[in-house]
PDB file of C-alpha atoms in Angstrom:
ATOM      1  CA  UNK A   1      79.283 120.843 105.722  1.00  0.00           C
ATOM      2  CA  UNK A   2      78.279 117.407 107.079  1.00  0.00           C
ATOM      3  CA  UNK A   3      80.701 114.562 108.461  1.00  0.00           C
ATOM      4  CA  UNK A   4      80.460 112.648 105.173  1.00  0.00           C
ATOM      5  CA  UNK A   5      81.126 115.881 102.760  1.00  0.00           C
ATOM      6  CA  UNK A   6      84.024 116.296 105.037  1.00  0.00           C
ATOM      7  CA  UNK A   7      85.349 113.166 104.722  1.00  0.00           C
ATOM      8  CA  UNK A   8      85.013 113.032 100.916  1.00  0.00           C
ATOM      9  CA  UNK A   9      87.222 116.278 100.724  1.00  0.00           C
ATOM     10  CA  UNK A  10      89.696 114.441 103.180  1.00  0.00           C
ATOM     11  CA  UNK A  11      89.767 111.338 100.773  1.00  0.00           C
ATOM     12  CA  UNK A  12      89.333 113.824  97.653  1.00  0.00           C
ATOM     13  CA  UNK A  13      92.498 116.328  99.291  1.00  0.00           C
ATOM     14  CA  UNK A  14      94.726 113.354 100.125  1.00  0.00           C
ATOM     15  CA  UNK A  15      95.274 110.382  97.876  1.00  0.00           C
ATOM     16  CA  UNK A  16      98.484 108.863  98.172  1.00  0.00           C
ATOM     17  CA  UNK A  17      98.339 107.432  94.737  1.00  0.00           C
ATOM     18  CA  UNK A  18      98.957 110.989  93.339  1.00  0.00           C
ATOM     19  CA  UNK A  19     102.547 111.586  92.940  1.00  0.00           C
ATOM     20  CA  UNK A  20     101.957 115.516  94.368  1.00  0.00           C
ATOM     21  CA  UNK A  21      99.991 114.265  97.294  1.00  0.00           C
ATOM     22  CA  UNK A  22     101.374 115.127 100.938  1.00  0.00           C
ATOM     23  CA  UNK A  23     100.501 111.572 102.250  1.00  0.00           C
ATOM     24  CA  UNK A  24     102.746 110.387 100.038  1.00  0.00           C
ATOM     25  CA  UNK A  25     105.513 111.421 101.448  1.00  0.00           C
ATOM     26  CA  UNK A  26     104.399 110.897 104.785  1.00  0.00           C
ATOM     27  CA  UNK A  27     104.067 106.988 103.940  1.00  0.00           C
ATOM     28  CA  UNK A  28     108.270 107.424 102.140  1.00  0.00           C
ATOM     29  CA  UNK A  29     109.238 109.019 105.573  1.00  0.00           C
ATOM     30  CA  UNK A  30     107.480 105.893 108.250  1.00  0.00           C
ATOM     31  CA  UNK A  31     108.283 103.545 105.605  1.00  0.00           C
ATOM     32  CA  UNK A  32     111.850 104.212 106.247  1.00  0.00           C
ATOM     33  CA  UNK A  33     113.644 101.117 107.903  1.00  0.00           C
ATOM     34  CA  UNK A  34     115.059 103.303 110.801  1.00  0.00           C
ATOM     35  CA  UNK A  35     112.020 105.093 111.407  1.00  0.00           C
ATOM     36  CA  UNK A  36     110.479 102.053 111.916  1.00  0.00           C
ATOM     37  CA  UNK A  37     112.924 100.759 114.520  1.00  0.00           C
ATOM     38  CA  UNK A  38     113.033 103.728 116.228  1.00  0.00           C
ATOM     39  CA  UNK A  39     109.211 104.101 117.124  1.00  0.00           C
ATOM     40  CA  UNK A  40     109.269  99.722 117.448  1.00  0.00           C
ATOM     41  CA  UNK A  41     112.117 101.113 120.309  1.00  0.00           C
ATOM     42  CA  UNK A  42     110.725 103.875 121.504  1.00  0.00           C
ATOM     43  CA  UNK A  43     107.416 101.310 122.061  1.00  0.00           C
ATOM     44  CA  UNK A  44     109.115  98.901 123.507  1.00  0.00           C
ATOM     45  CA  UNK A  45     111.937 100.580 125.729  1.00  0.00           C
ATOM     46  CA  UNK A  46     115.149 100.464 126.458  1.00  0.00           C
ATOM     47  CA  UNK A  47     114.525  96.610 127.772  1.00  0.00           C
ATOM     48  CA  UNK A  48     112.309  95.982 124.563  1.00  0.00           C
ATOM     49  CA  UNK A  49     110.156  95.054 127.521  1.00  0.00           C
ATOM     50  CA  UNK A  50     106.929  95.991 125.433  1.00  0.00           C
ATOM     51  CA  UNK A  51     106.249  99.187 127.573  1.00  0.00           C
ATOM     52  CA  UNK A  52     106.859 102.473 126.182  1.00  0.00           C
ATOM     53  CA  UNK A  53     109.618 105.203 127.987  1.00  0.00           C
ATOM     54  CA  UNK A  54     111.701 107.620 127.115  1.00  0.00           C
ATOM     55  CA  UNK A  55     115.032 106.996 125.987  1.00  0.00           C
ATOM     56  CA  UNK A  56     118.165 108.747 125.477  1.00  0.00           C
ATOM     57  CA  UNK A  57     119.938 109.292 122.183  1.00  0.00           C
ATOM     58  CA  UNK A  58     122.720 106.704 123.455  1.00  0.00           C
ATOM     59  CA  UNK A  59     120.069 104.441 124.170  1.00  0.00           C
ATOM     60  CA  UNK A  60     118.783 104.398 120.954  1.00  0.00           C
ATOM     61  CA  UNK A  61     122.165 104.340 119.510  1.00  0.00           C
ATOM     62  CA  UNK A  62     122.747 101.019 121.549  1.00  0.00           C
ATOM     63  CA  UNK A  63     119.169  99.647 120.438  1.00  0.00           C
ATOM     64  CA  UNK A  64     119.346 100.335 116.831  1.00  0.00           C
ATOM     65  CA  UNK A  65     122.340  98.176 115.629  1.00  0.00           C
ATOM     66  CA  UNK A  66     124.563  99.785 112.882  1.00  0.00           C
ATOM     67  CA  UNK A  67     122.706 102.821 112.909  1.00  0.00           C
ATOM     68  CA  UNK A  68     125.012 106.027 112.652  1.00  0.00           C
ATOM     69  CA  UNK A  69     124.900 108.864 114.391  1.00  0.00           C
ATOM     70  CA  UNK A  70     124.076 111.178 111.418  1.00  0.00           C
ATOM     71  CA  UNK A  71     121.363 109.443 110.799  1.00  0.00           C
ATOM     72  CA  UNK A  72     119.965 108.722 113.832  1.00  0.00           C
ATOM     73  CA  UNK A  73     119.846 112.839 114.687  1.00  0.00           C
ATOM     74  CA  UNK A  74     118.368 113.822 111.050  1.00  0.00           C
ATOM     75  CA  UNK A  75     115.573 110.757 111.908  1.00  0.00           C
ATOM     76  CA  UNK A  76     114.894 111.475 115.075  1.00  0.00           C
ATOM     77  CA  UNK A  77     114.868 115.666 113.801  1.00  0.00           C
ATOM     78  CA  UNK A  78     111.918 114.376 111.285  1.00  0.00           C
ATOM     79  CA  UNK A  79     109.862 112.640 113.701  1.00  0.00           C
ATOM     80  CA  UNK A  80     109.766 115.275 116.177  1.00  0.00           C
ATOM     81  CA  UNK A  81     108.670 118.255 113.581  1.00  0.00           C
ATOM     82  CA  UNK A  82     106.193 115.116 112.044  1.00  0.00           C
ATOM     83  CA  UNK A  83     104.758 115.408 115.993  1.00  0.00           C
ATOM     84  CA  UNK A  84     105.206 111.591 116.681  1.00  0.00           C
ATOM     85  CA  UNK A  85     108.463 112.011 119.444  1.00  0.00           C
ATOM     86  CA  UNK A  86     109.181 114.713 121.669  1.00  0.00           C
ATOM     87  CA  UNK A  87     113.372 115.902 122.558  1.00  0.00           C
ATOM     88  CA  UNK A  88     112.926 116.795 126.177  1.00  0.00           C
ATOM     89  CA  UNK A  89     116.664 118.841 127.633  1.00  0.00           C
ATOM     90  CA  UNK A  90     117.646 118.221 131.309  1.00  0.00           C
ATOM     91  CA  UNK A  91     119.809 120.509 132.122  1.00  0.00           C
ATOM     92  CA  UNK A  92     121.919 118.428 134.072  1.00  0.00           C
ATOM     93  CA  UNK A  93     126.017 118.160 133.678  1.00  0.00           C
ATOM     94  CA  UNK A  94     126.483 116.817 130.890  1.00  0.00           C
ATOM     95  CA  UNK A  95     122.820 118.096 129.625  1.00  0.00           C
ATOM     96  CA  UNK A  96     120.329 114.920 129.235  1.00  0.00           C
ATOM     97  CA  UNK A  97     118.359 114.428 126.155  1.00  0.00           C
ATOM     98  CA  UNK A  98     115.482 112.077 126.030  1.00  0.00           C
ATOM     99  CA  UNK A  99     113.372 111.272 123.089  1.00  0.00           C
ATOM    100  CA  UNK A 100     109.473 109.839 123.218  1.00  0.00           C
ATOM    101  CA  UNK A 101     106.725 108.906 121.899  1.00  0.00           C
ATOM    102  CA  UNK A 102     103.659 111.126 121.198  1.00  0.00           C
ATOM    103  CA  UNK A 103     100.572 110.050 121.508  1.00  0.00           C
ATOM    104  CA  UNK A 104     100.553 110.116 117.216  1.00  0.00           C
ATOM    105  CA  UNK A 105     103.817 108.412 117.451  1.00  0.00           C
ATOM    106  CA  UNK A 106     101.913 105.627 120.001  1.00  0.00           C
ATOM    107  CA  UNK A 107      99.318 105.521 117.174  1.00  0.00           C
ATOM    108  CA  UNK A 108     101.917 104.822 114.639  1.00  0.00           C
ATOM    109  CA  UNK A 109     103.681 102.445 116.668  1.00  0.00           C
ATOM    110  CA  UNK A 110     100.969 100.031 117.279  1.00  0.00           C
ATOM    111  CA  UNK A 111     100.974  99.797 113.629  1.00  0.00           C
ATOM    112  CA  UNK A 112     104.334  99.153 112.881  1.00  0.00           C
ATOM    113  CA  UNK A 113     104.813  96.776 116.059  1.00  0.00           C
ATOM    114  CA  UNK A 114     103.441  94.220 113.496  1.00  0.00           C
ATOM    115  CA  UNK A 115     105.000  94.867 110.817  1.00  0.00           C
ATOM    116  CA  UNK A 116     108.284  94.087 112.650  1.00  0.00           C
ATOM    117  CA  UNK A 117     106.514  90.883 114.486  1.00  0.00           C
ATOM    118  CA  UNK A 118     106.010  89.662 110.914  1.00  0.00           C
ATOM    119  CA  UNK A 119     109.477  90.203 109.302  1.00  0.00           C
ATOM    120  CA  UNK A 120     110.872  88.216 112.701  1.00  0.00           C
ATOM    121  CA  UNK A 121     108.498  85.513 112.622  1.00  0.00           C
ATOM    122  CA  UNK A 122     108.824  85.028 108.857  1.00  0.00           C
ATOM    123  CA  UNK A 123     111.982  85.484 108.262  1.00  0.00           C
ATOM    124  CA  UNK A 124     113.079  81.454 107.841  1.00  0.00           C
ATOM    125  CA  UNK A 125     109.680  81.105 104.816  1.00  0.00           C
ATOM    126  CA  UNK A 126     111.186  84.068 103.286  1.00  0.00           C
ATOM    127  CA  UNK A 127     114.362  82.632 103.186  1.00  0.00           C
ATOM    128  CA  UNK A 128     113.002  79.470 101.564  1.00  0.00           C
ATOM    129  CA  UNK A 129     111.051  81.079  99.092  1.00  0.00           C
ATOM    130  CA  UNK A 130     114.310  83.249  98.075  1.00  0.00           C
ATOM    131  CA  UNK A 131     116.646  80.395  97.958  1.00  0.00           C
ATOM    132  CA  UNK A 132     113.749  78.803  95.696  1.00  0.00           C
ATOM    133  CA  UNK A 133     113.941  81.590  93.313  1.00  0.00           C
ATOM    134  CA  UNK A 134     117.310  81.723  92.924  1.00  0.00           C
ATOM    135  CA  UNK A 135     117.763  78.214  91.918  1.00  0.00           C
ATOM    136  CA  UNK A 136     114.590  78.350  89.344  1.00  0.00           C
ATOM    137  CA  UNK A 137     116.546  81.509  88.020  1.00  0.00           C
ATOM    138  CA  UNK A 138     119.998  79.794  87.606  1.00  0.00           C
ATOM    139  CA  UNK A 139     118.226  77.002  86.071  1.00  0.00           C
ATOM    140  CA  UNK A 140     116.177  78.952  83.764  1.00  0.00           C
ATOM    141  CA  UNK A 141     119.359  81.508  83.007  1.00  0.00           C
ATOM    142  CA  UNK A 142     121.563  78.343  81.745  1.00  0.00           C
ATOM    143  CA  UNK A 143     118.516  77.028  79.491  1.00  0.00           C
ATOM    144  CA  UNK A 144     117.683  80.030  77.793  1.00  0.00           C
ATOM    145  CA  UNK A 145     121.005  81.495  77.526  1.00  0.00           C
ATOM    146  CA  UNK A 146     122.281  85.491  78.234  1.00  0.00           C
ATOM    147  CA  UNK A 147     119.308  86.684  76.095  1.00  0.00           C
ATOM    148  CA  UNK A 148     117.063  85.111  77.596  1.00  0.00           C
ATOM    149  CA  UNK A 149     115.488  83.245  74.433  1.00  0.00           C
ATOM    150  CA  UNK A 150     115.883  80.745  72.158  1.00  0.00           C
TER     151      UNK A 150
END
């Protein structure tokens, strides 16, 4: 089979489009708001210094404002069987447990570094553009009345 037949079954075998397709729910899982701040984390360090480390789970927990512990373990459980962190066990008293960044997670994270750049940077036009809305919806919800007609 040549490179291009191969990669014709890879685009024909996952399509994320298709409700049944794997990638799909790869793209739900990193979509995931605390995914995404824990490999932007993980990338950046403890010091969100922009240089990637291994942290421990308090870390993290420090890092990743309102973020329970529950769901901080089952997302950083999904990540590591997804191969983008490894848990690495000290045993040292009391045991040390330090998650980081494969290189698939590094991948990954250079993606998502902008995705969080963005939402920072643009947060004050988005606020605009939503306070915008709102107003053109009041405005148009008074004119037209509850069912929205005349």
């Amino acid at each position: 089979m040549t490179a291009a037949e191969k990669r014709e079954e890879s685009k024909a075998r996952y399509n994320a489009f298709l409700a049944a397709c794997p990638s799909r729910q790869l793209l739900d899982r990193i979509s995931d708001k605390w995914v995404m701040l824990i490999l932007s984390a993980l990338g950046s360090g403890p010091g969100c210094d922009g240089h990637p480390q291994p942290m421990r789970f308090s870390e993290l927990s420090r890092v990743l404002a309102g973020v329970s512990q529950k769901m901080l373990t089952q997302t950083l459980r999904s990540l590591e069987r997804d191969g983008l962190l490894t848990r690495t066990v000290t045993p040292t008293v009391p045991v040390t447990v330090t998650y980081e960044l494969t290189a698939l997670g590094l991948s990954l994270h250079q993606l998502l570094r902008g995705f969080k750049g963005w939402a920072e940077q643009h947060m004050e036009e988005v606020f605009a553009e939503r306070t915008a809305y709102d107003a053109r919806g009041s405005a148009t919800a008074v004119s037209s009345g509850p069912t929205g007609g005349a």
